Structures are given as C-alpha cells and as structure tokens.
Tab-separated table of C-alpha atoms and ligand atoms in Angstrom:
chain	number	residue	atom	x	y	z
A	23	MET	CA	29.055	-28.912	15.029
A	24	SER	CA	29.167	-30.812	18.260
A	25	LYS	CA	31.867	-33.331	18.997
A	26	ILE	CA	31.233	-36.340	21.202
A	27	ILE	CA	34.256	-37.839	22.942
A	28	SER	CA	34.384	-40.890	25.224
A	29	ILE	CA	37.027	-40.716	27.948
A	30	ALA	CA	37.709	-44.409	28.402
A	31	ASN	CA	40.140	-46.994	29.714
A	32	GLN	CA	39.001	-50.152	31.490
A	33	LYS	CA	41.909	-49.827	33.901
A	34	GLY	CA	40.679	-48.272	37.151
A	35	GLY	CA	42.013	-45.032	38.606
A	36	VAL	CA	43.956	-43.834	35.553
A	37	GLY	CA	42.418	-40.349	35.524
A	38	LYS	CA	39.273	-40.726	33.380
A	39	THR	CA	37.008	-38.718	35.678
A	40	THR	CA	39.694	-36.162	36.495
A	41	THR	CA	40.323	-35.666	32.782
A	42	THR	CA	36.599	-35.405	32.011
A	43	ILE	CA	36.006	-32.687	34.609
A	44	ASN	CA	39.167	-30.694	34.009
A	45	LEU	CA	39.134	-30.931	30.218
A	46	ALA	CA	35.457	-29.854	30.315
A	47	ALA	CA	36.427	-26.831	32.412
A	48	ALA	CA	39.368	-25.967	30.151
A	49	LEU	CA	37.113	-26.115	27.061
A	50	ALA	CA	34.471	-24.059	28.883
A	51	ASN	CA	37.142	-21.442	29.589
A	52	LEU	CA	37.701	-21.279	25.821
A	53	ASN	CA	33.988	-20.370	25.482
A	54	LYS	CA	32.849	-23.815	24.398
A	55	GLN	CA	29.515	-25.147	25.612
A	56	VAL	CA	30.263	-28.483	27.263
A	57	LEU	CA	28.114	-31.353	28.512
A	58	ILE	CA	29.590	-33.994	30.811
A	59	VAL	CA	27.807	-37.336	30.461
A	60	ASP	CA	28.384	-39.501	33.520
A	61	MET	CA	28.365	-43.073	32.216
A	62	ASP	CA	29.736	-44.517	35.460
A	63	PRO	CA	27.474	-45.831	38.271
A	64	GLN	CA	30.099	-44.509	40.711
A	65	GLY	CA	28.795	-41.044	39.770
A	66	ASN	CA	32.211	-39.495	40.322
A	67	SER	CA	32.049	-36.883	37.582
A	68	SER	CA	28.551	-35.789	38.694
A	69	ARG	CA	29.817	-35.442	42.263
A	70	GLY	CA	33.106	-33.888	41.261
A	71	ILE	CA	31.330	-31.067	39.417
A	72	GLY	CA	29.262	-30.325	42.505
A	73	LEU	CA	26.046	-32.369	42.313
A	74	ASP	CA	24.444	-34.153	45.233
A	75	ILE	CA	23.834	-37.447	43.423
A	76	VAL	CA	22.036	-39.209	46.266
A	77	SER	CA	19.111	-36.783	46.188
A	78	LEU	CA	18.677	-36.922	42.400
A	79	LYS	CA	15.220	-38.197	41.467
A	80	LYS	CA	16.092	-38.755	37.837
A	81	THR	CA	19.388	-39.634	36.245
A	82	LEU	CA	20.811	-40.794	32.932
A	83	PHE	CA	19.380	-44.246	33.710
A	84	GLU	CA	15.810	-42.935	33.319
A	85	ALA	CA	16.659	-41.504	29.904
A	86	LEU	CA	18.447	-44.671	28.772
A	87	VAL	CA	15.961	-47.250	29.969
A	88	LYS	CA	12.655	-45.508	30.642
A	89	LEU	CA	12.923	-43.196	27.633
A	90	GLU	CA	12.329	-40.136	29.818
A	91	ASP	CA	13.012	-36.655	28.440
A	92	VAL	CA	16.749	-35.999	28.741
A	93	ASN	CA	16.137	-32.239	28.909
A	94	GLN	CA	14.479	-32.754	32.288
A	95	ILE	CA	17.477	-34.693	33.573
A	96	ILE	CA	20.411	-32.518	32.493
A	97	LYS	CA	21.590	-30.225	35.293
A	98	THR	CA	23.363	-26.915	35.054
A	99	THR	CA	26.429	-26.576	37.301
A	100	SER	CA	27.883	-23.578	39.143
A	101	PHE	CA	30.532	-23.420	36.438
A	102	LYS	CA	29.968	-21.335	33.334
A	103	ASN	CA	29.331	-23.287	30.093
A	104	ILE	CA	29.262	-26.704	31.828
A	105	ASP	CA	26.155	-28.886	32.157
A	106	VAL	CA	26.021	-32.480	33.337
A	107	LEU	CA	23.891	-35.499	32.558
A	108	PRO	CA	24.274	-37.155	35.947
A	109	SER	CA	24.320	-40.753	37.160
A	110	ASN	CA	24.331	-42.626	40.407
A	111	LEU	CA	24.241	-46.272	41.464
A	112	THR	CA	20.955	-46.901	39.619
A	113	LEU	CA	23.014	-46.993	36.420
A	114	ALA	CA	24.434	-50.339	37.576
A	115	ASN	CA	21.009	-51.797	36.638
A	116	PHE	CA	21.489	-50.901	33.001
A	117	GLY	CA	21.406	-54.096	30.979
A	118	PRO	CA	19.412	-56.457	33.174
A	119	THR	CA	16.458	-54.065	33.344
A	120	ILE	CA	16.322	-52.893	29.768
A	121	SER	CA	12.984	-53.713	28.192
A	122	ASN	CA	12.934	-51.514	25.127
A	123	VAL	CA	13.211	-54.342	22.628
A	124	GLN	CA	12.771	-52.004	19.690
A	125	GLU	CA	16.320	-50.818	20.090
A	126	GLU	CA	19.765	-52.364	19.908
A	127	ILE	CA	21.088	-52.459	23.463
A	128	SER	CA	24.300	-50.760	22.309
A	129	ASP	CA	22.415	-47.773	20.852
A	130	CYS	CA	20.629	-46.376	23.923
A	131	LEU	CA	23.082	-43.581	24.743
A	132	LYS	CA	23.335	-42.602	21.083
A	133	ARG	CA	19.558	-42.080	21.036
A	134	VAL	CA	19.659	-39.982	24.227
A	135	ILE	CA	22.520	-37.776	23.014
A	136	LYS	CA	20.916	-37.216	19.619
A	137	GLU	CA	18.171	-35.231	21.355
A	138	ILE	CA	20.512	-32.622	22.799
A	139	LYS	CA	23.772	-32.667	20.875
A	140	LYS	CA	23.018	-29.490	18.911
A	141	GLU	CA	23.125	-27.493	22.142
A	142	TYR	CA	26.778	-28.281	22.889
A	143	ASP	CA	30.177	-27.846	21.256
A	144	TYR	CA	31.683	-30.752	23.193
A	145	ILE	CA	30.081	-33.721	24.905
A	146	LEU	CA	32.530	-35.619	27.125
A	147	ILE	CA	31.467	-39.073	28.308
A	148	ASP	CA	33.130	-40.299	31.498
A	149	CYS	CA	33.257	-44.098	31.165
A	150	PRO	CA	33.385	-46.713	33.943
A	151	PRO	CA	36.463	-48.917	34.487
A	152	SER	CA	35.180	-51.790	32.353
A	153	LEU	CA	34.665	-52.647	28.717
A	154	GLY	CA	31.061	-53.768	29.251
A	155	LEU	CA	27.764	-52.507	27.952
A	156	LEU	CA	28.101	-48.993	29.389
A	157	THR	CA	31.425	-48.353	27.649
A	158	ILE	CA	30.132	-49.955	24.432
A	159	ASN	CA	27.154	-47.570	24.520
A	160	ALA	CA	29.535	-44.650	25.032
A	161	LEU	CA	31.774	-45.669	22.122
A	162	THR	CA	28.776	-46.288	19.880
A	163	ALA	CA	27.515	-42.752	20.592
A	164	SER	CA	30.915	-41.064	20.106
A	165	ASN	CA	32.889	-39.469	17.307
A	166	SER	CA	36.116	-40.355	19.071
A	167	ILE	CA	37.792	-41.859	22.124
A	168	LEU	CA	40.348	-40.148	24.335
A	169	ILE	CA	42.360	-42.612	26.418
A	170	PRO	CA	44.040	-41.498	29.636
A	171	VAL	CA	47.164	-43.585	30.284
A	172	GLN	CA	48.555	-43.553	33.777
A	173	CYS	CA	52.331	-43.737	33.717
A	174	GLU	CA	52.348	-46.887	35.885
A	175	TYR	CA	52.866	-50.652	35.691
A	176	PHE	CA	50.588	-52.622	33.324
A	177	ALA	CA	49.564	-49.521	31.351
A	178	MET	CA	50.509	-51.144	28.050
A	179	GLU	CA	48.533	-54.354	28.696
A	180	ALA	CA	45.414	-52.260	29.303
A	181	LEU	CA	45.953	-50.451	26.004
A	182	ALA	CA	46.069	-53.691	24.030
A	183	GLN	CA	42.664	-54.622	25.457
A	184	ILE	CA	41.053	-51.290	24.755
A	185	LEU	CA	42.356	-51.271	21.184
A	186	GLY	CA	40.651	-54.650	20.740
A	187	THR	CA	37.357	-53.208	21.997
A	188	ILE	CA	37.675	-50.198	19.682
A	189	SER	CA	38.076	-52.546	16.692
A	190	GLU	CA	35.021	-54.544	17.761
A	191	VAL	CA	32.878	-51.436	18.249
A	192	LYS	CA	33.988	-50.128	14.859
A	193	ARG	CA	33.129	-53.414	13.212
A	194	LEU	CA	29.763	-53.931	14.899
A	195	HIS	CA	28.336	-50.555	15.927
A	196	ASN	CA	30.210	-47.417	14.878
A	197	PRO	CA	32.538	-47.618	11.842
A	198	ASN	CA	33.374	-43.899	12.129
A	199	LEU	CA	34.825	-44.046	15.653
A	200	GLU	CA	38.234	-42.338	15.718
A	201	ILE	CA	41.046	-42.356	18.236
A	202	GLU	CA	41.284	-38.763	19.482
A	203	GLY	CA	44.444	-39.620	21.329
A	204	PHE	CA	46.271	-41.071	24.297
A	205	VAL	CA	46.875	-38.676	27.188
A	206	LEU	CA	49.670	-39.421	29.640
A	207	THR	CA	48.369	-38.778	33.160
A	208	MET	CA	49.927	-38.519	36.625
A	209	PHE	CA	53.311	-38.123	34.996
A	210	ASP	CA	56.017	-37.896	37.633
A	211	THR	CA	59.273	-36.370	36.432
A	212	HIS	CA	61.112	-37.916	39.366
A	213	THR	CA	60.476	-41.540	38.407
A	214	ASN	CA	62.105	-43.540	35.642
A	215	LEU	CA	58.910	-45.540	35.284
A	216	SER	CA	56.910	-42.492	34.148
A	217	THR	CA	59.513	-41.675	31.522
A	218	GLU	CA	59.674	-45.315	30.382
A	219	ILE	CA	55.888	-45.665	29.970
A	220	ALA	CA	55.684	-42.309	28.196
A	221	GLN	CA	58.407	-43.423	25.754
A	222	GLN	CA	56.670	-46.732	25.093
A	223	VAL	CA	53.327	-45.060	24.416
A	224	ARG	CA	54.899	-42.457	22.141
A	225	SER	CA	56.894	-45.007	20.185
A	226	LEU	CA	53.830	-47.197	19.603
A	227	PHE	CA	51.244	-44.469	19.035
A	228	LYS	CA	53.312	-41.521	17.902
A	229	GLU	CA	50.651	-39.775	15.838
A	230	ASN	CA	47.953	-40.420	18.399
A	231	THR	CA	49.664	-39.318	21.618
A	232	PHE	CA	48.869	-35.815	22.836
A	233	ILE	CA	51.914	-33.596	23.269
A	234	SER	CA	50.358	-32.182	26.445
A	235	VAL	CA	51.176	-34.339	29.468
A	236	ILE	CA	49.224	-34.200	32.734
A	237	PRO	CA	51.683	-34.134	35.652
A	238	ARG	CA	51.057	-35.636	39.049
A	239	ASN	CA	50.049	-32.471	40.853
A	240	VAL	CA	48.513	-32.121	44.284
A	241	SER	CA	46.199	-29.278	43.255
A	242	ILE	CA	44.230	-31.758	41.114
A	243	PRO	CA	42.948	-34.073	43.905
A	244	GLU	CA	42.586	-31.042	46.183
A	245	ALA	CA	40.278	-29.412	43.627
A	246	THR	CA	38.264	-32.632	43.281
A	247	ALA	CA	37.867	-32.786	47.059
A	248	LYS	CA	36.439	-29.263	46.878
A	249	LEU	CA	34.090	-30.404	44.067
A	250	MET	CA	35.505	-28.033	41.489
A	251	PRO	CA	37.793	-28.085	38.447
A	252	VAL	CA	41.437	-27.295	39.131
A	253	SER	CA	41.173	-24.222	36.860
A	254	GLU	CA	38.785	-22.706	39.440
A	255	TYR	CA	40.722	-23.862	42.494
A	256	ARG	CA	44.310	-23.093	41.444
A	257	PRO	CA	44.257	-21.530	37.976
A	258	THR	CA	48.036	-21.197	37.727
A	259	SER	CA	48.952	-24.656	39.052
A	260	ALA	CA	50.821	-27.090	36.810
A	261	GLY	CA	47.705	-29.300	36.753
A	262	SER	CA	45.447	-26.484	35.584
A	263	LEU	CA	47.898	-25.341	32.905
A	264	SER	CA	48.315	-28.899	31.602
A	265	TYR	CA	44.556	-29.315	31.071
A	266	ALA	CA	44.399	-25.884	29.388
A	267	SER	CA	47.123	-27.058	27.032
A	268	LEU	CA	45.268	-30.337	26.363
A	269	ALA	CA	42.088	-28.382	25.492
A	270	LYS	CA	44.001	-26.206	23.016
A	271	GLU	CA	45.508	-29.284	21.411
A	272	LEU	CA	42.045	-30.781	21.071
A	273	LEU	CA	40.799	-27.644	19.316
A	274	ASP	CA	43.813	-27.834	16.994
A	275	HIS	CA	42.678	-31.342	15.984
A	276	GLU	CA	39.451	-29.803	14.666
A	277	ASN	CA	41.274	-26.977	12.867
A	278	ARG	CA	43.504	-29.502	11.109
A	279	LYS	CA	40.500	-31.212	9.523
B	11	ATP	N1	47.278	-35.506	37.676
B	11	ATP	C1	46.975	-35.989	38.888
B	11	ATP	N2	47.736	-35.705	39.951
B	11	ATP	C2	47.448	-36.216	41.175
B	11	ATP	N3	46.393	-37.024	41.420
B	11	ATP	C3	45.584	-37.338	40.384
B	11	ATP	C4	45.827	-36.837	39.071
B	11	ATP	N4	44.870	-37.335	38.244
B	11	ATP	C5	44.072	-38.080	39.017
B	11	ATP	N5	44.488	-38.092	40.300
B	11	ATP	C6	43.887	-38.833	41.405
B	11	ATP	O1	43.935	-40.225	41.087
B	11	ATP	C7	42.744	-40.883	41.517
B	11	ATP	C8	42.082	-41.563	40.321
B	11	ATP	O2	41.653	-40.582	39.394
B	11	ATP	P1	40.248	-40.679	38.660
B	11	ATP	O3	39.143	-40.889	39.635
B	11	ATP	O4	40.146	-39.532	37.748
B	11	ATP	O5	40.467	-42.014	37.832
B	11	ATP	P2	39.372	-42.865	37.026
B	11	ATP	O6	40.095	-43.483	35.885
B	11	ATP	O7	38.195	-42.033	36.725
B	11	ATP	O8	38.967	-43.962	38.113
B	11	ATP	P3	37.785	-45.063	37.952
B	11	ATP	O9	38.376	-46.098	37.068
B	11	ATP	O10	37.528	-45.535	39.337
B	11	ATP	O11	36.618	-44.358	37.348
B	11	ATP	C9	41.888	-39.807	42.146
B	11	ATP	O12	42.083	-39.827	43.546
B	11	ATP	C10	42.419	-38.515	41.561
B	11	ATP	O13	42.213	-37.400	42.413
B	12	MG	MG1	36.135	-42.429	37.093
C-alpha cells in the first residue's frame, strides 16, 4: 500500500523542502520506493535532488493542466529508490490556465498521482509556502500531512492557520486527511527560544508531535548545496541521524495501525 504525505506549512523557510528530500532519502535507505512530488514553482526539491529544472521540457504542470502522461514526466535520480515528479516556474501558472472544466480544480494532483501510486511505498509532496490552490491540491491528494515547525518566532500563529486549512480541506475535499505529525526543525539546543517553542508544540499537540527532532546542523545545508541528501553527504552527522530516526518513527505509525 502506498502512503501519500504532504509536507506543508505556509510559513516560508521552515524546512519543508529539506524534510522532503532527507526524509525521502531516509525511507529509501530503509528499502522503500519513494516518489518526491515537487508542488512548488520554486522547484527546490527537484533541484535539491540533482535535477536541472531549467532544461526540463515537461514538468508536473503538463500532467496537471495538459493531462499529459505522468510516466513520461517522472525522472529517476542518482539516488537509489528515489524518483521525482519535477516542477519549475511554469507551475506558477496553475490556476489561471486550467481549462479542464470536467474536473474540480482541487482534484488535479489526485488524478495525476492515482496513475502511479501503486509503484511507490511513499509519495512525499513538497508544498509551496502558501495555503493556495497548489497546497489544497496536495492535501486533497494525500492520506496525511506532515508539518515542519521551525523553532522560531511566530511558529504557533502559523500552526493555527494551517489547522484551519486542514479542517476546510477535510470538510470540502478529503474527509480522510490525517495529521501525520508536527516535526520540530532547526532545533538549537543553545537557545531558550527553541526549547520554548518545542514545549508549546508538545503541550498543544502531544499525540501528534514526532519524538524525533531535527537539529540545526550545518551538514544539512551543505548537503543541499551539493544537491544530495545529507545521508549521502555526511551519513553520521546529527542531521542525517535525525532524519533516519524520523523515517523509523513514520514506519512505526504504519505498524501501529
Ligand atoms: N536542520 C537544519 N539545519 C540547518 N539549516 C537548515 C536545516 N533545515 C533547513 N535548513 C536551511 O534553512 C533554509 C530553509 O529550508 P527549506 O528550503 O527546507 O525550507 P522551506 O520550508 O522548504 O522553504 P520555502 O517555504 O521557501 O519552500 C535552507 O537554506 C535550508 O538549507
Ligand atoms: Mg521549499
């Protein structure tokens, strides 16, 4: 059975793309077949996993809007067990250009993923920093949402907004959407603020907060700069080990069911 998880938070720079790439790699290392779906016109997860997105002739946009065969658009990567459904700036035209009136505008990604979901154990959707149509498509297509929370100012305000969107999507488009969990990212043991935010998140969402915490760790941006997951770049770094632990926790969620 494949599991489809949106990695979403409308707050920018909280670690959505980093979590998508590194959780994908950690699951791949546990022999899971993983597809990264890049639902962000910035194309950061496509680039971060090693694709040259400028030269791509076809991207997710063509599958969403022009109904082109998704199998022709998915790319393999140099990393074992990881494929990517890439995007670039053309995805910013999603919405205004859609002409397929047969279909609910929130259901496009769900239709695309349906074609290929049997081929993967996990499909991770990297969402853009907004709660617009792209994120609504992602949540409509997903079994669950994983929410990276940066241990910084205004983290809690952002969570209130995203919880509102989850309720709306459940009501209107996808009643089965679950909260996979909140993941604390860029946790810095040296700051009181990190500890404070972590405590607030845990006290509000005890059941739903992952035990694994992603520390602020320099190997993570270094790996991204080298267009590879941190598990390939520095397998024994704190960053790599934290994503391995997050992947194991995610698998435990399935075993509990
Ligand atoms: N654990 C970490 N330690 C150090 N730096 C990190 C860590 N996680 C992410 N970063 C850095 O923080 C920045 C933002 O991360 P990322 O791009 O993953 O966030 P995002 O939520 O996807 O951003 P956007 O909202 O723009 O899509 C990047 O420069 C990334 O390398
Ligand atoms: Mg991103």
